[in-house]
Amino acid sequence: MPAAVRSRATPRPQIDKRPVHLRVVPQPHVPRPAPFLKWVGGKSKLLPALRPLMPNGKLRYAEPFLGGGAVFFDLSAEQRLEHALLCDVSRDLVGACRVVRDELPALLARLNVHEAHYLSENEENRALYFYAVRNRHPADFAMDDVERAARMLFLNRTCFNGLWRENRAGRFNAPHGRYPNPGIVQADKLHAASAALQGVDVRQADFRALPELVQDQRVAFVYLDPPYHPLSATSSFNAYSGGQFSGKAQAELADVCRRLDRLGVRFLMSNSDCGYVRDLYRGFEIGTIRAARSINCKGESRGDIDEVVVRNYAD
Ligand SMILES: C[S@@+](CC[C@H](N)C(=O)[O-])C[C@H]1O[C@@H](n2cnc3c(N)ncnc32)[C@H](O)[C@@H]1O
């Protein structure tokens, strides 16, 4: 058939001239990973001052005083981590991190139960529920890891000042907080934290075990944030995990840092700015950053205060 005839027979494509309405598919909001527990001495507000002090490039990283893990989550958000080892002496904290990493759906289900109970009650009954959960201590009641983690998160979100404080017997002892809407589940935040924790080694360990762990895992950079050395006999912020972090423990930590230095591992340590700490780290790079202290024993602001940062590297 000649081309002219064929083209006349072929129907021309119709152009749809109706206005096009693009359908916007809502994307799930994935927040930046950040601490999922409120923690005394948490470093979230100090991140802008700490970031420039960190080494550049991808890091084989360890953090032996994990707490809420503000620095870990920040490095993870910036995709700076090639490997991460996270340790803390607190069994509840380490257990909660592992559950967030490995058993998030089960944890969310338990938190939803806590939230439904708590929010449906009046203030008096909320307090009763809080103390019932607080008194159900894992040492006295059989409790799987998920229930234990849910208990910790629930208490952390509903207690006064939102923190984790234990007495000398290792029992959580903060009072009820009476917040109208304490945000018990926070699923988005937990999803983001869980994603950041995938593939991360989280262990219950004392800082004295650090040099061996660091060698085994070829860690090249360690950030250490021990309980502050108290600035005076009455200002003790370090009742995190039942025991106190004594001056002797600070000296042992300085020995650990010297060992890291001999192993060729870079370290950055933050602490309260006092003569005792400065003496322990003489010979290393010592600087200061400004920290806002917001929690004392009365929950009042104490204003800004210098915090010391010690490094065994310049840039
Ligand atoms: C200042 S907090 C860390 C805060 C953390 N950088 C953050 O941003 O939340 C200190 C942590 O050291 C832990 N800790 C206390 N004594 C320890 C020890 N002997 N070995 C390891 N961790 C210890 C506490 O349980 C606490 O979580």
Short mmCIF file of C-alpha atoms and ligand atoms in Angstrom, two decimals:
data_model
loop_
_atom_site.label_atom_id
_atom_site.label_comp_id
_atom_site.label_asym_id
_atom_site.label_seq_id
_atom_site.Cartn_x
_atom_site.Cartn_y
_atom_site.Cartn_z
CA MET A 1 0.00 0.00 0.00
CA PRO A 2 1.39 3.47 -0.87
CA ALA A 3 2.55 5.49 2.14
CA ALA A 4 0.08 8.33 1.48
CA VAL A 5 -2.90 5.97 1.58
CA ARG A 6 -1.63 4.15 4.69
CA SER A 7 -1.21 7.39 6.66
CA ARG A 8 -4.72 8.54 5.79
CA ALA A 9 -6.13 5.24 7.10
CA THR A 10 -4.17 5.22 10.41
CA PRO A 11 -6.18 6.90 13.24
CA ARG A 12 -4.32 9.89 14.64
CA PRO A 13 -3.67 9.74 18.38
CA GLN A 14 -6.19 11.81 20.35
CA ILE A 15 -4.71 14.44 22.62
CA ASP A 16 -6.49 14.63 25.95
CA LYS A 17 -6.87 18.35 26.60
CA ARG A 18 -8.42 18.01 30.04
CA PRO A 19 -6.32 19.62 32.82
CA VAL A 20 -3.89 17.20 34.41
CA HIS A 21 -4.20 16.77 38.17
CA LEU A 22 -1.07 15.26 39.62
CA ARG A 23 -1.85 12.93 42.49
CA VAL A 24 0.55 13.59 45.39
CA VAL A 25 1.28 10.36 47.20
CA PRO A 26 1.98 11.17 50.86
CA GLN A 27 5.40 9.86 51.92
CA PRO A 28 5.76 8.43 55.43
CA HIS A 29 7.59 10.93 57.63
CA VAL A 30 10.89 9.42 58.70
CA PRO A 31 12.48 11.69 61.31
CA ARG A 32 16.24 12.03 61.71
CA PRO A 33 17.48 9.36 64.13
CA ALA A 34 17.81 10.78 67.65
CA PRO A 35 17.80 9.49 71.23
CA PHE A 36 14.59 7.64 72.07
CA LEU A 37 15.22 7.97 75.81
CA LYS A 38 15.66 11.17 77.76
CA TRP A 39 18.95 10.80 79.58
CA VAL A 40 20.74 12.84 82.23
CA GLY A 41 23.83 14.38 80.65
CA GLY A 42 22.47 13.75 77.12
CA LYS A 43 24.53 15.55 74.48
CA SER A 44 21.82 16.57 71.98
CA LYS A 45 22.23 20.29 72.70
CA LEU A 46 26.02 20.08 72.48
CA LEU A 47 26.13 18.46 69.03
CA PRO A 48 26.90 21.73 67.18
CA ALA A 49 29.94 22.21 69.44
CA LEU A 50 31.04 18.56 69.29
CA ARG A 51 30.69 17.93 65.53
CA PRO A 52 33.67 20.10 64.51
CA LEU A 53 35.85 18.21 67.01
CA MET A 54 35.25 14.81 65.39
CA PRO A 55 37.63 13.29 62.83
CA ASN A 56 36.56 13.53 59.17
CA GLY A 57 35.47 10.70 56.88
CA LYS A 58 33.84 7.35 57.59
CA LEU A 59 34.44 6.10 61.10
CA ARG A 60 34.99 2.77 62.78
CA TYR A 61 33.39 4.03 65.95
CA ALA A 62 32.88 3.11 69.62
CA GLU A 63 30.92 4.86 72.37
CA PRO A 64 31.45 3.24 75.80
CA PHE A 65 29.10 5.54 77.80
CA LEU A 66 26.09 5.31 75.53
CA GLY A 67 23.26 6.85 77.61
CA GLY A 68 20.70 8.22 75.12
CA GLY A 69 23.34 7.98 72.36
CA ALA A 70 22.99 11.54 71.00
CA VAL A 71 26.40 11.47 69.30
CA PHE A 72 25.91 7.98 67.85
CA PHE A 73 22.52 8.88 66.35
CA ASP A 74 23.92 12.11 64.92
CA LEU A 75 26.85 10.32 63.25
CA SER A 76 24.43 7.72 61.93
CA ALA A 77 22.13 10.41 60.50
CA GLU A 78 25.12 11.93 58.72
CA GLN A 79 26.03 8.46 57.34
CA ARG A 80 29.46 8.72 58.95
CA LEU A 81 29.59 5.20 60.40
CA GLU A 82 31.36 2.29 58.79
CA HIS A 83 31.11 0.28 62.03
CA ALA A 84 29.72 1.05 65.49
CA LEU A 85 30.17 -0.51 68.92
CA LEU A 86 27.95 0.92 71.68
CA CYS A 87 28.36 0.03 75.35
CA ASP A 88 26.93 1.07 78.68
CA VAL A 89 26.94 -0.43 82.14
CA SER A 90 23.15 -0.10 82.42
CA ARG A 91 21.44 -3.39 81.71
CA ASP A 92 18.05 -1.76 81.13
CA LEU A 93 19.48 0.75 78.67
CA VAL A 94 21.41 -1.83 76.64
CA GLY A 95 18.42 -4.19 76.69
CA ALA A 96 16.13 -1.41 75.43
CA CYS A 97 18.52 -0.55 72.58
CA ARG A 98 18.65 -4.18 71.50
CA VAL A 99 14.87 -4.50 71.59
CA VAL A 100 14.49 -1.31 69.53
CA ARG A 101 17.00 -2.76 67.07
CA ASP A 102 15.63 -6.32 66.89
CA GLU A 103 12.03 -6.47 68.16
CA LEU A 104 10.43 -3.14 67.33
CA PRO A 105 6.92 -4.38 66.35
CA ALA A 106 6.57 -6.27 69.65
CA LEU A 107 7.85 -3.26 71.58
CA LEU A 108 5.38 -0.92 69.86
CA ALA A 109 2.54 -3.30 70.69
CA ARG A 110 3.46 -3.25 74.41
CA LEU A 111 3.87 0.52 74.45
CA ASN A 112 0.46 0.90 72.84
CA VAL A 113 -1.03 -1.12 75.71
CA HIS A 114 0.70 1.12 78.28
CA GLU A 115 -0.46 4.23 76.43
CA ALA A 116 -4.07 3.06 76.15
CA HIS A 117 -4.22 2.27 79.88
CA TYR A 118 -2.49 5.43 80.98
CA LEU A 119 -4.23 7.99 78.77
CA SER A 120 -7.70 6.64 79.49
CA GLU A 121 -7.33 7.32 83.24
CA ASN A 122 -7.73 10.43 85.36
CA GLU A 123 -4.68 11.96 87.02
CA GLU A 124 -5.00 9.98 90.23
CA ASN A 125 -5.30 6.65 88.45
CA ARG A 126 -2.45 7.54 86.07
CA ALA A 127 -0.22 7.94 89.11
CA LEU A 128 -1.39 4.57 90.45
CA TYR A 129 -0.65 2.95 87.09
CA PHE A 130 2.81 4.59 86.96
CA TYR A 131 3.72 3.31 90.44
CA ALA A 132 2.36 -0.16 89.65
CA VAL A 133 4.68 -0.34 86.62
CA ARG A 134 7.58 1.13 88.61
CA ASN A 135 7.10 -1.39 91.44
CA ARG A 136 6.99 -4.32 89.05
CA HIS A 137 10.77 -4.61 89.01
CA PRO A 138 12.49 -7.13 86.72
CA ALA A 139 14.43 -8.51 89.69
CA ASP A 140 11.16 -9.61 91.34
CA PHE A 141 8.96 -10.53 88.36
CA ALA A 142 9.67 -12.73 85.36
CA MET A 143 9.82 -10.32 82.43
CA ASP A 144 10.94 -10.85 78.86
CA ASP A 145 13.25 -8.36 77.14
CA VAL A 146 10.40 -6.64 75.31
CA GLU A 147 8.34 -6.10 78.47
CA ARG A 148 11.42 -4.82 80.28
CA ALA A 149 12.20 -2.36 77.48
CA ALA A 150 8.57 -1.20 77.33
CA ARG A 151 8.63 -0.66 81.10
CA MET A 152 11.76 1.46 80.77
CA LEU A 153 10.40 3.60 77.96
CA PHE A 154 7.04 4.03 79.69
CA LEU A 155 8.68 5.13 82.96
CA ASN A 156 11.16 7.38 81.14
CA ARG A 157 8.34 9.20 79.33
CA THR A 158 5.94 9.53 82.26
CA CYS A 159 8.22 10.22 85.22
CA PHE A 160 9.04 13.63 86.65
CA ASN A 161 11.59 15.46 84.46
CA GLY A 162 11.74 12.48 82.05
CA LEU A 163 14.94 10.72 82.98
CA TRP A 164 16.24 7.39 84.22
CA ARG A 165 17.40 7.53 87.81
CA GLU A 166 18.21 4.53 89.95
CA ASN A 167 18.89 4.18 93.67
CA ARG A 168 21.91 2.34 95.03
CA ALA A 169 20.06 -0.96 94.77
CA GLY A 170 19.66 -0.36 91.02
CA ARG A 171 15.93 0.39 91.24
CA PHE A 172 14.36 3.17 89.20
CA ASN A 173 13.11 5.72 91.72
CA ALA A 174 11.98 8.89 89.90
CA PRO A 175 8.44 10.04 90.86
CA HIS A 176 5.41 10.35 88.58
CA GLY A 177 5.50 13.34 86.19
CA ARG A 178 1.80 14.35 85.71
CA TYR A 179 2.29 15.46 82.07
CA PRO A 180 -1.06 15.74 80.23
CA ASN A 181 0.17 14.07 77.02
CA PRO A 182 3.52 12.40 77.56
CA GLY A 183 3.89 10.72 74.13
CA ILE A 184 4.39 7.16 75.32
CA VAL A 185 4.70 5.38 71.96
CA GLN A 186 6.52 7.78 69.58
CA ALA A 187 6.54 5.21 66.78
CA ASP A 188 8.28 7.44 64.19
CA LYS A 189 11.16 8.16 66.53
CA LEU A 190 11.53 4.46 67.39
CA HIS A 191 11.46 3.45 63.71
CA ALA A 192 14.24 5.93 62.95
CA ALA A 193 16.31 4.75 65.93
CA SER A 194 15.76 1.11 64.97
CA ALA A 195 16.97 1.75 61.41
CA ALA A 196 20.09 3.50 62.76
CA LEU A 197 20.82 0.57 65.10
CA GLN A 198 20.72 -2.13 62.40
CA GLY A 199 24.09 -3.92 62.25
CA VAL A 200 25.36 -2.07 65.35
CA ASP A 201 27.00 -4.02 68.18
CA VAL A 202 25.29 -2.98 71.45
CA ARG A 203 26.74 -4.44 74.65
CA GLN A 204 26.44 -4.19 78.40
CA ALA A 205 30.06 -3.53 79.33
CA ASP A 206 32.12 -1.55 81.77
CA PHE A 207 34.45 1.05 80.21
CA ARG A 208 37.45 -0.91 81.51
CA ALA A 209 36.74 -3.57 78.85
CA LEU A 210 37.08 -0.98 76.08
CA PRO A 211 40.71 -1.47 74.92
CA GLU A 212 40.15 -5.17 74.15
CA LEU A 213 36.83 -4.53 72.38
CA VAL A 214 38.36 -1.72 70.36
CA GLN A 215 41.22 -3.93 69.20
CA ASP A 216 38.92 -6.87 68.35
CA GLN A 217 36.67 -4.63 66.25
CA ARG A 218 39.40 -2.45 64.68
CA VAL A 219 37.80 0.70 66.06
CA ALA A 220 39.62 3.90 65.03
CA PHE A 221 37.66 6.58 66.93
CA VAL A 222 36.05 6.58 70.39
CA TYR A 223 33.79 9.22 71.91
CA LEU A 224 33.68 8.97 75.71
CA ASP A 225 31.05 10.77 77.76
CA PRO A 226 31.42 9.48 81.33
CA PRO A 227 29.28 10.72 84.23
CA TYR A 228 30.57 14.19 85.09
CA HIS A 229 33.11 14.50 87.82
CA PRO A 230 31.17 16.56 90.41
CA LEU A 231 32.23 20.20 90.60
CA SER A 232 31.53 20.24 94.32
CA ALA A 233 30.76 17.70 96.98
CA THR A 234 27.02 18.49 96.74
CA SER A 235 26.63 18.64 92.93
CA SER A 236 26.46 15.00 91.97
CA PHE A 237 24.80 14.30 88.63
CA ASN A 238 26.07 10.81 88.25
CA ALA A 239 23.60 8.49 89.96
CA TYR A 240 22.69 6.85 86.63
CA SER A 241 23.06 3.20 87.29
CA GLY A 242 22.86 2.57 90.98
CA GLY A 243 26.52 3.28 91.74
CA GLN A 244 28.53 6.48 91.76
CA PHE A 245 31.29 7.21 89.29
CA SER A 246 34.11 7.98 91.73
CA GLY A 247 37.30 9.99 91.35
CA LYS A 248 39.11 6.64 91.18
CA ALA A 249 36.91 5.62 88.25
CA GLN A 250 37.80 8.91 86.50
CA ALA A 251 41.50 8.12 86.98
CA GLU A 252 41.01 4.59 85.60
CA LEU A 253 39.21 6.10 82.63
CA ALA A 254 42.18 8.38 81.96
CA ASP A 255 44.38 5.23 81.99
CA VAL A 256 42.05 3.63 79.44
CA CYS A 257 42.37 6.75 77.25
CA ARG A 258 46.17 6.58 77.47
CA ARG A 259 45.93 2.95 76.37
CA LEU A 260 43.77 3.92 73.42
CA ASP A 261 46.36 6.53 72.52
CA ARG A 262 49.15 3.93 72.59
CA LEU A 263 47.01 1.70 70.35
CA GLY A 264 46.78 4.52 67.79
CA VAL A 265 43.03 4.96 68.41
CA ARG A 266 41.70 8.53 68.37
CA PHE A 267 39.57 9.57 71.32
CA LEU A 268 37.40 12.52 72.29
CA MET A 269 36.27 12.72 75.92
CA SER A 270 33.90 15.24 77.48
CA ASN A 271 33.64 15.93 81.21
CA SER A 272 33.07 18.68 83.73
CA ASP A 273 35.73 21.40 83.66
CA CYS A 274 37.64 21.06 86.90
CA GLY A 275 41.28 20.85 88.00
CA TYR A 276 41.03 17.16 88.79
CA VAL A 277 39.95 16.20 85.27
CA ARG A 278 42.47 18.58 83.63
CA ASP A 279 45.28 17.03 85.70
CA LEU A 280 44.28 13.50 84.68
CA TYR A 281 44.57 14.37 80.97
CA ARG A 282 47.68 16.57 81.07
CA GLY A 283 49.62 16.19 77.80
CA PHE A 284 46.52 15.82 75.59
CA GLU A 285 44.65 18.57 73.69
CA ILE A 286 42.29 20.14 76.24
CA GLY A 287 39.57 22.61 75.20
CA THR A 288 36.18 23.75 76.46
CA ILE A 289 32.67 23.96 75.07
CA ARG A 290 29.63 25.67 76.56
CA ALA A 291 26.96 23.39 78.00
CA ALA A 292 23.52 24.27 79.33
CA ARG A 293 22.89 22.31 82.49
CA SER A 294 19.16 21.94 82.90
CA ILE A 295 18.73 19.22 85.48
CA ASN A 296 19.79 19.35 89.05
CA CYS A 297 18.31 17.66 92.06
CA LYS A 298 15.49 20.25 92.14
CA GLY A 299 14.94 20.24 88.37
CA GLU A 300 15.97 23.91 88.16
CA SER A 301 18.19 25.48 85.54
CA ARG A 302 21.72 26.11 86.70
CA GLY A 303 22.65 28.21 83.67
CA ASP A 304 25.50 27.63 81.21
CA ILE A 305 28.69 26.02 82.30
CA ASP A 306 31.96 25.10 80.61
CA GLU A 307 32.54 21.48 79.79
CA VAL A 308 36.01 20.15 79.08
CA VAL A 309 36.82 18.24 75.87
CA VAL A 310 40.01 16.19 75.63
CA ARG A 311 41.46 14.79 72.39
CA ASN A 312 44.59 12.92 71.39
CA TYR A 313 44.54 14.38 67.86
CA ALA A 314 44.51 17.87 66.46
CA ASP A 315 42.14 17.71 63.46
C1 LIG B 1 26.73 11.26 80.70
S1 LIG B 1 25.91 9.72 80.42
C2 LIG B 1 26.12 9.55 78.68
C3 LIG B 1 25.17 10.43 77.95
C4 LIG B 1 25.20 10.26 76.45
N1 LIG B 1 26.40 10.76 75.86
C5 LIG B 1 23.98 10.92 75.80
O1 LIG B 1 24.11 11.73 74.91
O2 LIG B 1 22.87 10.62 76.25
C6 LIG B 1 26.99 8.55 81.10
C7 LIG B 1 26.63 7.09 80.91
O3 LIG B 1 27.67 6.30 81.47
C8 LIG B 1 27.11 5.09 81.96
N2 LIG B 1 28.07 4.51 82.90
C9 LIG B 1 28.25 4.81 84.22
N3 LIG B 1 29.27 4.07 84.72
C10 LIG B 1 29.75 3.31 83.71
C11 LIG B 1 30.80 2.36 83.59
N4 LIG B 1 31.54 2.04 84.66
N5 LIG B 1 31.03 1.77 82.40
C12 LIG B 1 30.24 2.07 81.32
N6 LIG B 1 29.21 2.96 81.38
C13 LIG B 1 28.99 3.58 82.55
C14 LIG B 1 25.80 5.51 82.56
O4 LIG B 1 24.89 4.42 82.63
C15 LIG B 1 25.36 6.62 81.58
O5 LIG B 1 24.49 6.09 80.62
#
